[in-house]
Tab-separated table of C-alpha atoms and ligand atoms in Angstrom:
chain	number	residue	atom	x	y	z
A	1	MET	CA	62.958	39.923	35.248
A	2	ASN	CA	61.077	43.145	35.414
A	3	LYS	CA	61.005	44.884	32.033
A	4	GLN	CA	59.969	48.445	33.037
A	5	PRO	CA	62.279	50.869	32.117
A	6	ILE	CA	64.540	52.923	34.368
A	7	GLY	CA	63.519	56.694	34.286
A	8	ILE	CA	65.816	59.711	34.184
A	9	PHE	CA	64.866	63.300	33.933
A	10	ASP	CA	66.964	66.482	33.755
A	11	SER	CA	66.029	70.049	33.122
A	12	GLY	CA	67.565	69.435	29.799
A	13	VAL	CA	70.324	68.006	27.799
A	14	GLY	CA	72.865	67.888	30.667
A	15	GLY	CA	71.445	64.763	32.376
A	16	LEU	CA	72.389	62.850	29.374
A	17	THR	CA	75.932	62.494	31.504
A	18	VAL	CA	73.870	60.733	33.519
A	19	PHE	CA	72.509	58.613	31.238
A	20	LYS	CA	75.847	57.713	29.514
A	21	GLU	CA	76.833	56.568	33.119
A	22	ILE	CA	73.662	54.579	33.701
A	23	ARG	CA	73.853	52.767	30.173
A	24	LYS	CA	77.195	51.569	30.428
A	25	LEU	CA	76.478	49.663	33.681
A	26	PHE	CA	73.079	48.907	32.802
A	27	PRO	CA	73.373	47.755	29.328
A	28	PHE	CA	70.256	45.196	29.393
A	29	GLU	CA	67.842	47.655	31.128
A	30	ASP	CA	65.205	49.761	28.829
A	31	ILE	CA	65.610	53.530	30.030
A	32	VAL	CA	63.632	56.388	29.399
A	33	TYR	CA	64.921	59.915	29.613
A	34	PHE	CA	63.089	63.078	29.982
A	35	GLY	CA	64.647	66.758	29.260
A	36	ASP	CA	62.860	69.347	30.053
A	37	THR	CA	64.085	71.623	27.199
A	38	ALA	CA	61.059	74.088	27.176
A	39	ARG	CA	61.789	74.838	30.849
A	40	VAL	CA	65.557	74.815	31.075
A	41	PRO	CA	67.531	76.211	33.033
A	42	TYR	CA	66.214	75.390	36.489
A	43	GLY	CA	69.625	76.799	38.031
A	44	PRO	CA	68.508	80.095	38.154
A	45	LYS	CA	64.638	79.411	39.308
A	46	SER	CA	63.084	79.454	42.791
A	47	PRO	CA	63.104	76.058	44.767
A	48	ARG	CA	59.108	76.221	44.536
A	49	THR	CA	59.283	76.349	40.869
A	50	VAL	CA	61.926	73.623	40.544
A	51	VAL	CA	59.853	71.278	42.635
A	52	ASP	CA	56.847	71.672	40.484
A	53	TYR	CA	58.611	70.917	37.306
A	54	SER	CA	60.354	68.099	38.956
A	55	ILE	CA	57.041	66.542	40.125
A	56	GLN	CA	55.594	66.944	36.828
A	57	ASN	CA	58.566	65.397	35.268
A	58	ALA	CA	58.518	62.598	37.306
A	59	ARG	CA	54.914	61.731	36.716
A	60	PHE	CA	55.438	61.966	33.057
A	61	LEU	CA	58.142	59.120	33.695
A	62	MET	CA	55.641	57.292	35.656
A	63	GLN	CA	53.526	57.297	32.582
A	64	CYS	CA	56.054	55.905	30.483
A	65	GLY	CA	55.936	52.979	32.980
A	66	ALA	CA	59.272	53.961	35.247
A	67	LYS	CA	60.103	51.389	37.604
A	68	ILE	CA	62.537	53.874	39.458
A	69	ILE	CA	63.168	57.474	38.784
A	70	VAL	CA	67.059	58.945	38.794
A	71	VAL	CA	66.871	62.700	39.275
A	72	ALA	CA	70.034	63.491	36.984
A	73	CYS	CA	69.503	67.015	37.687
A	74	ASN	CA	71.498	68.560	40.373
A	75	THR	CA	69.378	71.632	41.076
A	76	SER	CA	66.296	69.377	41.161
A	77	SER	CA	67.949	66.666	43.383
A	78	ALA	CA	69.064	69.537	45.583
A	79	VAL	CA	65.599	71.133	46.455
A	80	ALA	CA	62.782	68.719	45.031
A	81	LEU	CA	64.088	65.170	46.177
A	82	PRO	CA	62.158	64.811	49.644
A	83	GLU	CA	59.188	66.397	48.006
A	84	LEU	CA	59.379	63.587	44.896
A	85	GLN	CA	59.880	60.731	47.346
A	86	LYS	CA	56.736	61.757	49.070
A	87	LYS	CA	54.625	62.073	45.679
A	88	ILE	CA	55.983	59.323	43.781
A	89	PRO	CA	54.859	55.708	44.153
A	90	VAL	CA	58.374	54.299	42.917
A	91	PRO	CA	61.835	54.765	44.331
A	92	VAL	CA	63.297	58.282	43.745
A	93	ILE	CA	67.116	58.681	43.799
A	94	GLY	CA	69.056	61.932	43.151
A	95	VAL	CA	72.727	62.788	42.781
A	96	ILE	CA	73.392	64.764	45.830
A	97	GLU	CA	73.790	61.804	48.555
A	98	PRO	CA	75.661	59.729	46.100
A	99	GLY	CA	78.019	62.295	45.023
A	100	SER	CA	78.725	63.520	48.699
A	101	ILE	CA	79.490	59.722	49.466
A	102	SER	CA	81.973	59.908	46.814
A	103	ALA	CA	83.729	62.955	48.013
A	104	ILE	CA	83.841	61.842	51.521
A	105	SER	CA	85.720	58.805	50.501
A	106	ALA	CA	88.110	60.826	48.025
A	107	THR	CA	89.029	63.675	50.620
A	108	ILE	CA	92.087	62.911	52.543
A	109	ASN	CA	92.683	66.466	54.035
A	110	ASN	CA	88.912	66.731	54.922
A	111	ARG	CA	88.241	69.985	52.718
A	112	ILE	CA	85.821	69.403	49.527
A	113	GLY	CA	85.046	72.019	47.419
A	114	VAL	CA	81.252	71.808	45.538
A	115	ILE	CA	80.493	73.442	42.150
A	116	GLY	CA	76.960	73.740	41.063
A	117	THR	CA	74.225	76.240	39.657
A	118	GLU	CA	72.995	78.962	41.534
A	119	GLY	CA	70.013	76.800	43.073
A	120	THR	CA	72.264	73.965	44.209
A	121	ILE	CA	74.881	76.004	45.593
A	122	ARG	CA	72.047	78.160	47.593
A	123	SER	CA	69.956	75.086	48.803
A	124	LYS	CA	73.428	73.850	50.755
A	125	ALA	CA	72.363	70.656	49.690
A	126	TYR	CA	75.668	68.837	49.296
A	127	ALA	CA	77.223	71.022	52.345
A	128	ASP	CA	73.984	69.460	54.513
A	129	ALA	CA	74.819	65.840	52.903
A	130	ILE	CA	78.382	65.684	53.614
A	131	TYR	CA	78.092	67.374	57.206
A	132	LYS	CA	75.178	64.873	58.050
A	133	ILE	CA	77.757	61.719	57.398
A	134	ALA	CA	80.823	63.585	58.020
A	135	PRO	CA	80.699	66.441	60.570
A	136	ASP	CA	84.553	67.239	60.779
A	137	ILE	CA	84.811	67.933	56.858
A	138	GLN	CA	84.732	71.669	55.721
A	139	VAL	CA	82.943	72.214	52.630
A	140	PHE	CA	83.397	75.453	50.446
A	141	SER	CA	81.022	75.980	47.400
A	142	GLN	CA	81.173	78.205	44.448
A	143	ALA	CA	78.235	78.371	42.089
A	144	CYS	CA	79.160	78.420	38.347
A	145	PRO	CA	76.316	79.412	36.170
A	146	LEU	CA	78.233	80.255	32.755
A	147	PHE	CA	79.503	76.701	32.840
A	148	VAL	CA	76.283	75.585	31.500
A	149	SER	CA	76.534	77.547	28.308
A	150	LEU	CA	80.120	76.936	27.653
A	151	ALA	CA	79.189	73.223	27.944
A	152	GLU	CA	76.163	73.315	25.565
A	153	GLU	CA	78.430	75.333	22.803
A	154	GLY	CA	80.853	72.711	23.135
A	155	TRP	CA	83.773	75.193	24.036
A	156	GLU	CA	85.477	72.703	26.317
A	157	ASP	CA	88.878	73.302	24.587
A	158	HIS	CA	88.083	77.207	24.019
A	159	ASP	CA	90.129	79.914	25.772
A	160	VAL	CA	87.108	81.611	26.976
A	161	THR	CA	86.333	78.374	28.917
A	162	LYS	CA	89.650	78.789	30.361
A	163	LEU	CA	89.063	82.405	31.537
A	164	VAL	CA	85.607	81.598	33.042
A	165	ILE	CA	87.232	78.673	34.903
A	166	ALA	CA	89.778	80.561	36.572
A	167	GLU	CA	87.622	83.525	37.176
A	168	TYR	CA	85.152	80.784	39.308
A	169	LEU	CA	87.518	78.740	40.821
A	170	GLU	CA	90.754	80.863	41.755
A	171	ASN	CA	89.283	81.839	45.196
A	172	LEU	CA	87.932	78.229	45.738
A	173	LEU	CA	91.230	76.878	45.210
A	174	THR	CA	92.793	79.213	47.822
A	175	LYS	CA	90.946	77.084	50.395
A	176	ASN	CA	93.380	74.137	50.091
A	177	ILE	CA	90.561	71.778	48.958
A	178	ASP	CA	91.784	68.143	47.831
A	179	THR	CA	88.474	67.273	46.434
A	180	LEU	CA	85.961	68.986	44.114
A	181	VAL	CA	82.560	67.942	43.455
A	182	LEU	CA	81.224	68.542	39.761
A	183	GLY	CA	77.522	69.081	41.148
A	184	CYS	CA	75.612	69.907	38.046
A	185	THR	CA	75.114	67.781	34.707
A	186	HIS	CA	77.028	69.657	32.455
A	187	TYR	CA	80.030	69.922	34.202
A	188	PRO	CA	81.664	66.290	33.556
A	189	ILE	CA	81.573	67.844	29.998
A	190	LEU	CA	84.404	70.293	31.082
A	191	LYS	CA	85.974	67.765	33.402
A	192	LYS	CA	89.354	68.036	31.453
A	193	PRO	CA	89.872	72.070	31.512
A	194	ILE	CA	88.496	71.988	34.790
A	195	GLY	CA	91.002	69.476	36.248
A	196	ASP	CA	93.827	71.277	34.122
A	197	PHE	CA	92.989	74.423	36.143
A	198	ALA	CA	92.886	72.532	39.334
A	199	GLY	CA	95.804	70.744	39.029
A	200	SER	CA	96.876	66.997	39.774
A	201	ASN	CA	96.448	67.090	43.636
A	202	ILE	CA	92.927	67.723	43.461
A	203	LYS	CA	90.354	64.747	42.925
A	204	LEU	CA	87.429	65.368	40.657
A	205	VAL	CA	84.297	63.984	42.046
A	206	ASP	CA	81.600	63.282	39.020
A	207	SER	CA	78.186	63.059	40.515
A	208	ALA	CA	76.949	61.294	37.306
A	209	GLU	CA	79.394	58.316	37.953
A	210	ALA	CA	78.615	58.240	41.659
A	211	VAL	CA	74.642	57.972	41.288
A	212	THR	CA	75.175	54.691	38.973
A	213	HIS	CA	76.842	53.153	41.943
A	214	GLN	CA	73.756	53.418	44.168
A	215	LEU	CA	71.581	52.446	41.172
A	216	LEU	CA	73.682	49.217	41.156
A	217	LYS	CA	72.814	48.809	44.943
A	218	ILE	CA	68.973	49.006	44.513
A	219	LEU	CA	68.996	47.307	40.916
A	220	PRO	CA	71.216	44.752	40.138
A	221	ASP	CA	71.355	44.387	36.461
A	222	PRO	CA	69.721	41.022	35.659
A	223	GLU	CA	71.757	38.533	33.220
A	224	THR	CA	70.335	38.847	29.917
A	225	GLU	CA	70.970	38.626	25.942
A	226	VAL	CA	68.653	41.272	24.942
A	227	ASN	CA	70.142	44.967	24.809
A	228	GLY	CA	67.953	47.409	26.612
A	229	GLN	CA	65.711	50.220	24.385
A	230	ASP	CA	66.377	53.828	24.756
A	231	ARG	CA	63.490	56.245	24.498
A	232	PHE	CA	64.076	60.077	24.812
A	233	TYR	CA	61.438	62.685	25.367
A	234	VAL	CA	61.836	66.538	25.324
A	235	SER	CA	59.451	69.591	25.986
A	236	ASP	CA	60.754	71.644	23.100
A	237	ASN	CA	63.721	71.924	20.644
A	238	GLU	CA	64.724	68.720	19.568
A	239	GLN	CA	66.926	69.891	16.730
A	240	LYS	CA	69.293	71.491	19.618
A	241	PHE	CA	68.858	68.526	22.013
A	242	MET	CA	70.107	66.083	19.080
A	243	LYS	CA	72.985	68.169	18.383
A	244	ILE	CA	74.281	68.320	21.599
A	245	ALA	CA	73.177	64.797	22.554
A	246	SER	CA	75.360	63.358	19.835
A	247	ARG	CA	78.599	65.158	21.309
A	248	ILE	CA	77.490	63.826	25.021
A	249	LEU	CA	76.908	60.433	24.149
A	250	GLU	CA	79.210	60.258	20.899
A	251	LYS	CA	76.488	58.779	18.689
A	252	GLU	CA	73.353	59.888	17.197
A	253	ILE	CA	70.131	59.143	19.177
A	254	LYS	CA	67.199	57.646	17.638
A	255	ASN	CA	63.735	57.554	19.306
A	256	LEU	CA	63.325	61.280	20.315
A	257	ILE	CA	60.034	62.535	20.901
A	258	ASN	CA	58.620	66.040	21.436
A	259	VAL	CA	55.972	65.979	24.211
A	260	LYS	CA	53.547	68.632	25.206
A	261	LEU	CA	53.290	70.437	28.699
A	262	GLY	CA	49.552	69.969	29.980
A	263	GLU	CA	47.180	68.081	31.647
A	264	SER	CA	47.584	64.904	29.902
A	265	TRP	CA	51.000	64.837	31.777
A	266	TYR	CA	49.430	63.980	34.993
A	267	ILE	CA	48.457	60.383	36.159
A	268	SER	CA	46.541	61.580	39.078
B	1	DGL	N1	70.644	70.558	34.863
B	1	DGL	C1	71.082	71.607	35.824
B	1	DGL	C2	72.024	70.596	37.011
B	1	DGL	O1	72.556	69.970	37.044
B	1	DGL	C3	71.977	72.302	34.986
B	1	DGL	C4	71.195	73.034	34.081
B	1	DGL	C5	70.084	74.160	34.791
B	1	DGL	O2	70.228	75.084	35.168
B	1	DGL	O3	68.905	73.738	34.397
B	1	DGL	O4	71.978	71.425	38.006
């Protein structure tokens, strides 16, 4: 059995929503997670910058022995996946394709909404992935940058969050969508208030859940008695990461290490 870890990276702490789903489905795998907390957010940055950061992150995970890399960050997946797949010598999977496939299976009226960071929405990555598989489907997109801060503040039940959700989603909901893709690591944290506003007729697609099903196809979890080990790395601000991580994972995390950016990250 291959005891090398699954590598996961994100621009910061939000990718723990993906970690959580992967850990549920793969209890026996070792997992190494890297959150680029020194350079978060990726959402407003240019594609070139996000590609550079993503390659560095993936190379760092390779140094940690990753046998496969999951790009938890939707913004990285949207703009950097082809470059990562070219440059990184292990399988690299992102969240856009799995999220799109789940949305296509969920829609009945062929009208899908996608929400994400500015970078993800600007890239049209979800729309392109959906049209490629199902050209008859109409996709309506909306960037919701403030959701990231609201999720990090833990304001799932706050009135401010309800107002911001209404502001971003009001127009999208006039498009008669029946499916809404939560195309950002942080949005599953706001699933309840988003669902309350959208109403029970709209199915929410969580890209964090969707990617684990793709991973299961590539990496069937081997039978074993030994639970997998977790290792977490961040590039800055461990305290803040710890605090938000304990809310997302509903437990304290151990094995958190701060790594410095620099040449030592590179394996070649
Ligand atoms: N992780 C990012 C994403 O899923 C959200 C936070 C950021 O902007 O870096 O797109």
